[in-house]
Amino acid sequence: MWLAIFTILISQHSFASEQGVAIDYLHGEQELTGIRLAYRPYYTNLAKFEWLGDLDVYWEMSLNFWEFGDQNQHETNYALALSPVFSKQFDTLYGKYPLKWEFGIGVSLITDTRFAGKNVGSHYQFEDRLGIIMEFGEQLKSSVAVRYMHYSNGGLNDHNPGLDFLNVSYARRL
């Protein structure tokens, strides 16, 4: 399934105006930390909605590396995720750096259902995000973001404690 989705996204790449990559640092509860590597194969702008205005959207595929516990005794977990992400400019910093909010709900596949002292119930999880982005640099191709990310199975399993992260991200459109 993931290979089919990846193939479709890559084939759509020729229609995309830009691609992008991102690296994130994630910090969760207690001693839960992680790194997230993301590829954004497709950026576009949705048609104007009279009540909403311009809305940017991109697809993001990511690989997450999570660790929990002390340095000498820790657990690791990996997640593969695919999410559509929507953003909209709400202000400009110093008259030249666009500030945007973002939100997205995607799907993810994690390797271990028992992690960080929790039974997360399923290998299949939803990846939710809500954040603020600031674009900068040449042609505004770089950005930094601060976001809240939540992984849970959405109640598809009796065990659904979820995993929460604060996330700092650097992204670059290619």
CSV table of N, CA and C in Angstrom, one decimal:
chain,number,residue,atom,x,y,z
A,1,MET,N,0.8,-1.2,0.0
A,1,MET,CA,0.0,0.0,0.0
A,1,MET,C,0.9,1.3,0.0
A,2,TRP,N,1.9,1.3,0.9
A,2,TRP,CA,2.7,2.5,1.0
A,2,TRP,C,3.5,2.7,-0.3
A,3,LEU,N,3.9,1.6,-1.0
A,3,LEU,CA,4.6,1.7,-2.2
A,3,LEU,C,3.7,2.3,-3.3
A,4,ALA,N,2.5,1.9,-3.3
A,4,ALA,CA,1.5,2.4,-4.3
A,4,ALA,C,1.3,3.9,-4.1
A,5,ILE,N,1.1,4.3,-2.8
A,5,ILE,CA,0.9,5.8,-2.5
A,5,ILE,C,2.2,6.6,-2.9
A,6,PHE,N,3.3,6.1,-2.6
A,6,PHE,CA,4.6,6.7,-2.9
A,6,PHE,C,4.7,6.9,-4.5
A,7,THR,N,4.4,5.8,-5.2
A,7,THR,CA,4.5,5.8,-6.7
A,7,THR,C,3.5,6.9,-7.3
A,8,ILE,N,2.3,7.0,-6.7
A,8,ILE,CA,1.3,7.9,-7.2
A,8,ILE,C,1.9,9.4,-7.0
A,9,LEU,N,2.4,9.6,-5.8
A,9,LEU,CA,2.9,10.9,-5.4
A,9,LEU,C,4.1,11.3,-6.3
A,10,ILE,N,5.0,10.4,-6.5
A,10,ILE,CA,6.1,10.7,-7.4
A,10,ILE,C,5.7,10.9,-8.8
A,11,SER,N,4.7,10.2,-9.3
A,11,SER,CA,4.3,10.4,-10.7
A,11,SER,C,3.6,11.7,-10.8
A,12,GLN,N,3.0,12.2,-9.7
A,12,GLN,CA,2.4,13.5,-9.7
A,12,GLN,C,3.4,14.7,-9.7
A,13,HIS,N,4.6,14.3,-9.3
A,13,HIS,CA,5.7,15.3,-9.1
A,13,HIS,C,5.9,16.1,-10.4
A,14,SER,N,5.8,15.6,-11.5
A,14,SER,CA,6.0,16.4,-12.7
A,14,SER,C,5.1,17.5,-12.9
A,15,PHE,N,3.9,17.5,-12.2
A,15,PHE,CA,3.0,18.6,-12.2
A,15,PHE,C,3.2,19.6,-11.1
A,16,ALA,N,4.0,19.2,-10.2
A,16,ALA,CA,4.3,20.1,-9.0
A,16,ALA,C,5.2,21.2,-9.4
A,17,SER,N,5.0,22.4,-8.8
A,17,SER,CA,5.9,23.5,-9.1
A,17,SER,C,7.2,23.3,-8.2
A,18,GLU,N,7.0,22.7,-7.1
A,18,GLU,CA,8.2,22.6,-6.2
A,18,GLU,C,8.1,21.3,-5.4
A,19,GLN,N,9.3,20.9,-4.9
A,19,GLN,CA,9.4,19.8,-3.9
A,19,GLN,C,10.0,20.4,-2.6
A,20,GLY,N,10.1,19.7,-1.6
A,20,GLY,CA,10.7,20.2,-0.4
A,20,GLY,C,11.2,19.0,0.5
A,21,VAL,N,12.0,19.4,1.4
A,21,VAL,CA,12.5,18.5,2.5
A,21,VAL,C,12.5,19.2,3.8
A,22,ALA,N,12.4,18.4,4.9
A,22,ALA,CA,12.4,19.0,6.2
A,22,ALA,C,13.0,18.0,7.2
A,23,ILE,N,13.6,18.6,8.2
A,23,ILE,CA,14.1,17.9,9.4
A,23,ILE,C,13.5,18.5,10.6
A,24,ASP,N,13.0,17.6,11.5
A,24,ASP,CA,12.3,18.1,12.7
A,24,ASP,C,13.0,17.4,14.0
A,25,TYR,N,12.9,18.2,15.0
A,25,TYR,CA,13.2,17.6,16.4
A,25,TYR,C,11.9,17.5,17.1
A,26,LEU,N,11.7,16.4,17.7
A,26,LEU,CA,10.4,16.1,18.4
A,26,LEU,C,10.7,15.9,19.9
A,27,HIS,N,9.9,16.5,20.8
A,27,HIS,CA,10.1,16.3,22.2
A,27,HIS,C,8.7,16.0,22.8
A,28,GLY,N,8.6,14.8,23.4
A,28,GLY,CA,7.4,14.3,23.9
A,28,GLY,C,7.4,14.3,25.5
A,29,GLU,N,6.4,13.7,26.0
A,29,GLU,CA,6.4,13.6,27.5
A,29,GLU,C,7.5,12.8,28.1
A,30,GLN,N,7.9,13.1,29.3
A,30,GLN,CA,8.9,12.4,30.0
A,30,GLN,C,10.2,12.5,29.2
A,31,GLU,N,10.8,11.4,28.9
A,31,GLU,CA,12.1,11.3,28.2
A,31,GLU,C,11.9,10.9,26.7
A,32,LEU,N,10.8,11.2,26.1
A,32,LEU,CA,10.5,10.9,24.7
A,32,LEU,C,11.0,11.9,23.8
A,33,THR,N,11.9,11.5,22.9
A,33,THR,CA,12.4,12.5,21.9
A,33,THR,C,12.4,11.8,20.5
A,34,GLY,N,12.7,12.6,19.5
A,34,GLY,CA,12.8,12.0,18.2
A,34,GLY,C,13.3,12.9,17.1
A,35,ILE,N,13.6,12.4,16.0
A,35,ILE,CA,13.9,13.1,14.8
A,35,ILE,C,13.0,12.6,13.7
A,36,ARG,N,12.6,13.6,12.9
A,36,ARG,CA,11.7,13.3,11.8
A,36,ARG,C,12.2,13.9,10.5
A,37,LEU,N,12.4,13.0,9.5
A,37,LEU,CA,12.9,13.4,8.2
A,37,LEU,C,11.7,13.3,7.2
A,38,ALA,N,11.5,14.4,6.5
A,38,ALA,CA,10.3,14.5,5.6
A,38,ALA,C,10.6,14.9,4.2
A,39,TYR,N,9.9,14.4,3.3
A,39,TYR,CA,9.9,14.7,1.9
A,39,TYR,C,8.6,15.2,1.4
A,40,ARG,N,8.6,16.4,0.8
A,40,ARG,CA,7.3,17.0,0.3
A,40,ARG,C,7.4,17.0,-1.2
A,41,PRO,N,6.7,16.0,-1.9
A,41,PRO,CA,6.8,15.9,-3.3
A,41,PRO,C,5.9,16.8,-4.1
A,42,TYR,N,4.9,17.5,-3.4
A,42,TYR,CA,3.9,18.2,-4.1
A,42,TYR,C,3.4,19.4,-3.3
A,43,TYR,N,3.5,20.6,-3.9
A,43,TYR,CA,3.0,21.8,-3.4
A,43,TYR,C,1.9,22.4,-4.4
A,44,THR,N,0.9,22.9,-3.8
A,44,THR,CA,-0.1,23.6,-4.7
A,44,THR,C,-0.9,24.6,-3.9
A,45,ASN,N,-1.8,25.3,-4.6
A,45,ASN,CA,-2.7,26.3,-3.9
A,45,ASN,C,-4.1,25.9,-4.3
A,46,LEU,N,-4.9,25.7,-3.3
A,46,LEU,CA,-6.3,25.3,-3.6
A,46,LEU,C,-7.0,26.5,-4.1
A,47,ALA,N,-8.1,26.3,-4.9
A,47,ALA,CA,-8.9,27.4,-5.5
A,47,ALA,C,-9.4,28.2,-4.3
A,48,LYS,N,-9.6,29.5,-4.7
A,48,LYS,CA,-10.1,30.4,-3.7
A,48,LYS,C,-11.5,30.1,-3.2
A,49,PHE,N,-11.6,30.0,-1.9
A,49,PHE,CA,-12.9,29.9,-1.3
A,49,PHE,C,-13.2,31.3,-0.7
A,50,GLU,N,-14.4,31.8,-1.1
A,50,GLU,CA,-14.7,33.2,-0.7
A,50,GLU,C,-14.6,33.4,0.8
A,51,TRP,N,-14.9,32.5,1.6
A,51,TRP,CA,-14.9,32.6,3.0
A,51,TRP,C,-13.5,32.3,3.6
A,52,LEU,N,-12.6,31.6,2.8
A,52,LEU,CA,-11.4,31.2,3.3
A,52,LEU,C,-10.2,31.8,2.7
A,53,GLY,N,-10.3,32.2,1.4
A,53,GLY,CA,-9.2,32.8,0.7
A,53,GLY,C,-8.2,31.7,0.2
A,54,ASP,N,-7.0,32.1,-0.1
A,54,ASP,CA,-5.9,31.2,-0.6
A,54,ASP,C,-5.6,30.2,0.5
A,55,LEU,N,-5.5,29.0,0.1
A,55,LEU,CA,-5.1,27.9,1.1
A,55,LEU,C,-4.0,27.1,0.4
A,56,ASP,N,-2.8,27.0,1.0
A,56,ASP,CA,-1.7,26.2,0.4
A,56,ASP,C,-1.9,24.8,0.9
A,57,VAL,N,-1.5,23.8,0.1
A,57,VAL,CA,-1.5,22.4,0.5
A,57,VAL,C,-0.2,21.8,0.0
A,58,TYR,N,0.3,20.9,0.8
A,58,TYR,CA,1.4,20.0,0.3
A,58,TYR,C,1.2,18.6,0.9
A,59,TRP,N,1.8,17.6,0.2
A,59,TRP,CA,1.8,16.3,0.7
A,59,TRP,C,3.2,16.1,1.4
A,60,GLU,N,3.2,15.4,2.5
A,60,GLU,CA,4.4,15.1,3.2
A,60,GLU,C,4.5,13.6,3.6
A,61,MET,N,5.6,13.0,3.2
A,61,MET,CA,6.0,11.6,3.6
A,61,MET,C,7.1,11.8,4.6
A,62,SER,N,7.0,11.1,5.7
A,62,SER,CA,8.1,11.2,6.7
A,62,SER,C,8.4,9.9,7.3
A,63,LEU,N,9.7,9.9,7.8
A,63,LEU,CA,10.2,8.8,8.6
A,63,LEU,C,10.6,9.3,9.9
A,64,ASN,N,10.0,8.7,11.0
A,64,ASN,CA,10.2,9.2,12.4
A,64,ASN,C,11.1,8.2,13.1
A,65,PHE,N,12.0,8.7,13.9
A,65,PHE,CA,12.9,7.9,14.8
A,65,PHE,C,12.6,8.4,16.2
A,66,TRP,N,12.0,7.6,17.0
A,66,TRP,CA,11.6,8.0,18.4
A,66,TRP,C,12.5,7.2,19.4
A,67,GLU,N,12.9,7.8,20.5
A,67,GLU,CA,13.6,7.1,21.6
A,67,GLU,C,12.9,7.5,22.9
A,68,PHE,N,12.9,6.6,23.8
A,68,PHE,CA,12.4,6.8,25.1
A,68,PHE,C,13.2,6.1,26.2
A,69,GLY,N,13.5,6.9,27.2
A,69,GLY,CA,14.3,6.3,28.3
A,69,GLY,C,15.7,6.9,28.5
A,70,ASP,N,16.4,6.3,29.4
A,70,ASP,CA,17.8,6.7,29.7
A,70,ASP,C,18.7,6.4,28.6
A,71,GLN,N,19.8,7.0,28.5
A,71,GLN,CA,20.8,6.9,27.5
A,71,GLN,C,21.2,5.4,27.3
A,72,ASN,N,21.5,4.7,28.5
A,72,ASN,CA,22.0,3.3,28.4
A,72,ASN,C,20.9,2.3,28.2
A,73,GLN,N,19.7,2.6,28.6
A,73,GLN,CA,18.6,1.7,28.5
A,73,GLN,C,17.4,2.4,27.9
A,74,HIS,N,17.3,2.4,26.6
A,74,HIS,CA,16.2,3.1,26.0
A,74,HIS,C,15.5,2.2,24.9
A,75,GLU,N,14.3,2.6,24.6
A,75,GLU,CA,13.5,2.0,23.6
A,75,GLU,C,13.5,2.8,22.4
A,76,THR,N,13.4,2.2,21.2
A,76,THR,CA,13.3,2.9,20.0
A,76,THR,C,12.0,2.5,19.2
A,77,ASN,N,11.5,3.4,18.4
A,77,ASN,CA,10.3,3.1,17.6
A,77,ASN,C,10.5,3.9,16.3
A,78,TYR,N,9.9,3.4,15.3
A,78,TYR,CA,10.0,4.0,14.0
A,78,TYR,C,8.6,4.2,13.4
A,79,ALA,N,8.3,5.3,12.7
A,79,ALA,CA,7.0,5.5,12.1
A,79,ALA,C,7.2,6.0,10.7
A,80,LEU,N,6.4,5.5,9.8
A,80,LEU,CA,6.3,6.0,8.4
A,80,LEU,C,5.0,6.6,8.3
A,81,ALA,N,5.0,7.9,7.8
A,81,ALA,CA,3.7,8.6,7.7
A,81,ALA,C,3.5,9.3,6.4
A,82,LEU,N,2.2,9.5,6.1
A,82,LEU,CA,1.8,10.3,4.9
A,82,LEU,C,0.7,11.2,5.3
A,83,SER,N,0.9,12.5,5.0
A,83,SER,CA,-0.1,13.5,5.4
A,83,SER,C,-0.3,14.6,4.4
A,84,PRO,N,-1.6,15.0,4.1
A,84,PRO,CA,-1.8,16.2,3.5
A,84,PRO,C,-1.7,17.3,4.5
A,85,VAL,N,-1.1,18.4,4.2
A,85,VAL,CA,-0.9,19.5,5.1
A,85,VAL,C,-1.5,20.8,4.5
A,86,PHE,N,-2.3,21.5,5.2
A,86,PHE,CA,-2.9,22.8,4.7
A,86,PHE,C,-2.3,23.9,5.5
A,87,SER,N,-2.1,25.0,4.8
A,87,SER,CA,-1.6,26.2,5.5
A,87,SER,C,-2.2,27.5,4.9
A,88,LYS,N,-2.2,28.5,5.7
A,88,LYS,CA,-2.8,29.8,5.3
A,88,LYS,C,-2.0,30.9,6.0
A,89,GLN,N,-1.7,31.9,5.3
A,89,GLN,CA,-1.0,33.1,5.8
A,89,GLN,C,-2.0,33.9,6.6
A,90,PHE,N,-1.5,34.3,7.9
A,90,PHE,CA,-2.4,35.1,8.7
A,90,PHE,C,-1.7,36.4,9.1
A,91,ASP,N,-0.4,36.6,8.8
A,91,ASP,CA,0.3,37.8,9.1
A,91,ASP,C,1.6,37.9,8.4
A,92,THR,N,2.4,39.0,8.5
A,92,THR,CA,3.7,39.1,8.0
A,92,THR,C,4.6,39.7,9.1
A,93,LEU,N,5.8,39.1,9.3
A,93,LEU,CA,6.7,39.6,10.3
A,93,LEU,C,7.7,40.6,9.7
A,94,TYR,N,7.8,41.8,10.2
A,94,TYR,CA,8.7,42.8,9.7
A,94,TYR,C,8.4,43.2,8.2
A,95,GLY,N,7.2,42.9,7.8
A,95,GLY,CA,6.8,43.3,6.4
A,95,GLY,C,7.3,42.4,5.3
A,96,LYS,N,8.1,41.3,5.7
A,96,LYS,CA,8.6,40.5,4.6
A,96,LYS,C,8.7,39.0,4.9
A,97,TYR,N,8.4,38.6,6.1
A,97,TYR,CA,8.4,37.1,6.5
A,97,TYR,C,7.0,36.6,6.7
A,98,PRO,N,6.4,35.9,5.8
A,98,PRO,CA,5.0,35.4,6.0
A,98,PRO,C,4.9,34.5,7.2
A,99,LEU,N,3.9,34.7,8.0
A,99,LEU,CA,3.5,33.8,9.1
A,99,LEU,C,2.3,33.0,8.7
A,100,LYS,N,2.3,31.7,8.8
A,100,LYS,CA,1.2,30.9,8.4
A,100,LYS,C,0.8,29.9,9.6
A,101,TRP,N,-0.4,29.6,9.6
A,101,TRP,CA,-0.8,28.4,10.5
A,101,TRP,C,-0.9,27.2,9.6
A,102,GLU,N,-0.8,26.1,10.2
A,102,GLU,CA,-0.9,24.8,9.4
A,102,GLU,C,-1.7,23.8,10.2
A,103,PHE,N,-2.3,22.9,9.5
A,103,PHE,CA,-2.9,21.7,10.1
A,103,PHE,C,-3.0,20.6,9.1
A,104,GLY,N,-3.0,19.4,9.7
A,104,GLY,CA,-3.1,18.2,8.8
A,104,GLY,C,-3.4,17.0,9.6
A,105,ILE,N,-4.0,16.0,8.9
A,105,ILE,CA,-4.3,14.7,9.5
A,105,ILE,C,-3.9,13.7,8.5
A,106,GLY,N,-3.0,12.8,8.8
A,106,GLY,CA,-2.5,11.8,7.9
A,106,GLY,C,-2.6,10.5,8.6
A,107,VAL,N,-1.9,9.5,7.9
A,107,VAL,CA,-1.9,8.1,8.5
A,107,VAL,C,-0.4,7.8,8.7
A,108,SER,N,-0.2,6.9,9.6
A,108,SER,CA,1.2,6.4,9.9
A,108,SER,C,1.2,4.9,10.3
A,109,LEU,N,2.3,4.4,10.1
A,109,LEU,CA,2.5,3.0,10.5
A,109,LEU,C,3.7,2.9,11.4
A,110,ILE,N,3.5,2.4,12.6
A,110,ILE,CA,4.6,2.4,13.6
A,110,ILE,C,5.1,0.9,13.8
A,111,THR,N,6.3,0.7,14.2
A,111,THR,CA,6.9,-0.6,14.3
A,111,THR,C,6.5,-1.3,15.6
A,112,ASP,N,6.4,-0.6,16.7
A,112,ASP,CA,6.1,-1.2,18.0
A,112,ASP,C,4.9,-0.6,18.6
A,113,THR,N,4.0,-1.5,19.0
A,113,THR,CA,2.7,-1.0,19.6
A,113,THR,C,2.9,-0.8,21.1
A,114,ARG,N,3.9,-1.2,21.7
A,114,ARG,CA,4.2,-1.0,23.1
A,114,ARG,C,5.5,-0.1,23.2
A,115,PHE,N,5.3,1.1,23.6
A,115,PHE,CA,6.4,2.1,23.5
A,115,PHE,C,6.1,3.2,24.5
A,116,ALA,N,7.2,3.7,25.1
A,116,ALA,CA,7.2,4.8,26.1
A,116,ALA,C,6.2,4.5,27.3
A,117,GLY,N,6.2,3.2,27.7
A,117,GLY,CA,5.4,2.8,28.8
A,117,GLY,C,3.9,2.7,28.5
A,118,LYS,N,3.6,2.7,27.2
A,118,LYS,CA,2.2,2.7,26.8
A,118,LYS,C,1.9,1.5,25.8
A,119,ASN,N,0.7,1.0,25.8
A,119,ASN,CA,0.2,0.2,24.7
A,119,ASN,C,-0.6,1.1,23.8
A,120,VAL,N,-0.1,1.4,22.7
A,120,VAL,CA,-0.8,2.3,21.8
A,120,VAL,C,-1.8,1.6,20.9
A,121,GLY,N,-1.9,0.3,21.1
A,121,GLY,CA,-3.1,-0.4,20.5
A,121,GLY,C,-3.0,-0.9,19.1
A,122,SER,N,-2.2,-0.3,18.3
A,122,SER,CA,-2.2,-0.6,16.8
A,122,SER,C,-1.0,-0.1,16.2
A,123,HIS,N,-0.6,-0.8,15.1
A,123,HIS,CA,0.5,-0.4,14.3
A,123,HIS,C,0.1,0.8,13.4
A,124,TYR,N,-1.2,0.9,13.2
A,124,TYR,CA,-1.8,2.0,12.4
A,124,TYR,C,-2.2,3.1,13.3
A,125,GLN,N,-1.7,4.3,13.0
A,125,GLN,CA,-2.0,5.5,13.8
A,125,GLN,C,-2.3,6.7,12.8
A,126,PHE,N,-3.1,7.6,13.4
A,126,PHE,CA,-3.3,8.9,12.7
A,126,PHE,C,-2.2,9.9,13.2
A,127,GLU,N,-1.8,10.7,12.2
A,127,GLU,CA,-0.8,11.7,12.6
A,127,GLU,C,-1.5,13.1,12.4
A,128,ASP,N,-1.7,13.8,13.5
A,128,ASP,CA,-2.4,15.1,13.5
A,128,ASP,C,-1.4,16.1,13.8
A,129,ARG,N,-1.5,17.3,13.2
A,129,ARG,CA,-0.6,18.4,13.5
A,129,ARG,C,-1.3,19.7,13.5
A,130,LEU,N,-0.8,20.7,14.3
A,130,LEU,CA,-1.3,22.0,14.3
A,130,LEU,C,-0.1,22.9,14.6
A,131,GLY,N,0.2,23.9,13.8
A,131,GLY,CA,1.5,24.6,14.0
A,131,GLY,C,1.4,26.0,13.4
A,132,ILE,N,2.6,26.7,13.6
A,132,ILE,CA,2.8,28.0,13.1
A,132,ILE,C,4.1,28.0,12.3
A,133,ILE,N,4.1,28.6,11.1
A,133,ILE,CA,5.3,28.5,10.2
A,133,ILE,C,5.7,30.0,9.9
A,134,MET,N,7.0,30.2,9.8
A,134,MET,CA,7.6,31.5,9.3
A,134,MET,C,8.5,31.1,8.1
A,135,GLU,N,8.2,31.8,7.0
A,135,GLU,CA,9.0,31.6,5.8
A,135,GLU,C,10.0,32.7,5.7
A,136,PHE,N,11.2,32.4,5.2
A,136,PHE,CA,12.3,33.3,5.1
A,136,PHE,C,13.3,32.9,4.0
A,137,GLY,N,14.3,33.7,3.7
A,137,GLY,CA,15.3,33.4,2.8
A,137,GLY,C,15.0,33.8,1.4
A,138,GLU,N,15.9,33.4,0.5
A,138,GLU,CA,15.8,33.7,-0.9
A,138,GLU,C,14.5,33.1,-1.5
A,139,GLN,N,13.7,33.9,-2.0
A,139,GLN,CA,12.4,33.6,-2.6
A,139,GLN,C,11.5,32.8,-1.6
A,140,LEU,N,11.8,33.1,-0.3
A,140,LEU,CA,11.0,32.5,0.8
A,140,LEU,C,10.9,31.0,0.7
A,141,LYS,N,12.0,30.4,0.3
A,141,LYS,CA,12.1,28.9,0.1
A,141,LYS,C,12.4,28.2,1.4
A,142,SER,N,12.8,28.9,2.5
A,142,SER,CA,13.1,28.2,3.7
A,142,SER,C,12.0,28.6,4.7
A,143,SER,N,11.9,27.7,5.7
A,143,SER,CA,10.9,28.0,6.7
A,143,SER,C,11.2,27.3,8.0
A,144,VAL,N,10.8,27.8,9.1
A,144,VAL,CA,10.9,27.2,10.4
A,144,VAL,C,9.4,27.1,10.9
A,145,ALA,N,9.2,26.0,11.7
A,145,ALA,CA,7.8,25.8,12.2
A,145,ALA,C,7.9,25.3,13.6
A,146,VAL,N,6.9,25.7,14.4
A,146,VAL,CA,6.7,25.1,15.7
A,146,VAL,C,5.3,24.5,15.7
A,147,ARG,N,5.3,23.2,16.1
A,147,ARG,CA,4.0,22.6,16.0
A,147,ARG,C,3.7,21.5,17.1
A,148,TYR,N,2.5,21.2,17.3
A,148,TYR,CA,2.1,20.2,18.2
A,148,TYR,C,1.7,19.0,17.3
A,149,MET,N,2.2,17.8,17.6
A,149,MET,CA,1.8,16.6,16.8
A,149,MET,C,1.3,15.6,17.7
A,150,HIS,N,0.3,14.9,17.3
A,150,HIS,CA,-0.4,13.8,18.1
A,150,HIS,C,-0.5,12.6,17.2
A,151,TYR,N,-0.1,11.5,17.7
A,151,TYR,CA,-0.3,10.2,17.1
A,151,TYR,C,-1.2,9.3,17.9
A,152,SER,N,-2.3,8.8,17.3
A,152,SER,CA,-3.2,7.9,18.0
A,152,SER,C,-3.9,7.1,17.0
A,153,ASN,N,-4.6,6.0,17.4
A,153,ASN,CA,-5.3,5.1,16.5
A,153,ASN,C,-6.7,5.6,16.3
A,154,GLY,N,-7.1,6.7,16.9
A,154,GLY,CA,-8.4,7.3,16.6
A,154,GLY,C,-9.5,6.4,17.2
A,155,GLY,N,-9.2,5.6,18.2
A,155,GLY,CA,-10.3,4.8,18.8
A,155,GLY,C,-10.6,3.5,18.0
A,156,LEU,N,-9.7,3.2,17.1
A,156,LEU,CA,-9.9,2.0,16.3
A,156,LEU,C,-9.5,0.7,17.1
A,157,ASN,N,-8.9,1.0,18.3
A,157,ASN,CA,-8.5,-0.1,19.2
A,157,ASN,C,-8.9,0.3,20.6
A,158,ASP,N,-9.1,-0.6,21.5
A,158,ASP,CA,-9.4,-0.3,22.9
A,158,ASP,C,-8.3,0.5,23.6
A,159,HIS,N,-7.1,0.2,23.2
A,159,HIS,CA,-5.9,1.0,23.8
A,159,HIS,C,-5.6,2.1,22.8
A,160,ASN,N,-5.8,3.3,23.4
A,160,ASN,CA,-5.6,4.5,22.5
A,160,ASN,C,-5.1,5.7,23.4
A,161,PRO,N,-3.9,5.5,24.1
A,161,PRO,CA,-3.4,6.6,24.9
A,161,PRO,C,-2.8,7.8,24.1
A,162,GLY,N,-2.4,7.5,22.9
A,162,GLY,CA,-1.7,8.5,22.0
A,162,GLY,C,-0.3,8.9,22.5
A,163,LEU,N,0.4,9.5,21.5
A,163,LEU,CA,1.7,10.0,21.8
A,163,LEU,C,1.7,11.5,21.3
A,164,ASP,N,2.1,12.4,22.2
A,164,ASP,CA,2.1,13.8,21.9
A,164,ASP,C,3.5,14.3,21.8
A,165,PHE,N,3.8,15.2,20.9
A,165,PHE,CA,5.1,15.8,20.7
A,165,PHE,C,5.0,17.3,20.4
A,166,LEU,N,5.9,18.1,21.0
A,166,LEU,CA,6.2,19.5,20.5
A,166,LEU,C,7.3,19.3,19.5
A,167,ASN,N,7.2,20.1,18.4
A,167,ASN,CA,8.1,19.8,17.3
A,167,ASN,C,8.7,21.2,16.8
A,168,VAL,N,9.9,21.2,16.5
A,168,VAL,CA,10.6,22.3,15.9
A,168,VAL,C,11.1,21.8,14.5
A,169,SER,N,10.8,22.5,13.5
A,169,SER,CA,11.2,22.0,12.1
A,169,SER,C,11.9,23.1,11.3
A,170,TYR,N,12.8,22.6,10.4
A,170,TYR,CA,13.4,23.4,9.4
A,170,TYR,C,13.0,22.8,8.1
A,171,ALA,N,12.5,23.5,7.1
A,171,ALA,CA,12.1,23.0,5.8
A,171,ALA,C,12.7,23.9,4.7
A,172,ARG,N,12.9,23.2,3.6
A,172,ARG,CA,13.5,24.0,2.4
A,172,ARG,C,12.8,23.5,1.2
A,173,ARG,N,12.2,24.4,0.4
A,173,ARG,CA,11.7,24.0,-0.9
A,173,ARG,C,12.8,23.9,-1.9
A,174,LEU,N,12.8,23.0,-2.8
A,174,LEU,CA,13.9,22.7,-3.7
A,174,LEU,C,13.6,23.4,-5.0
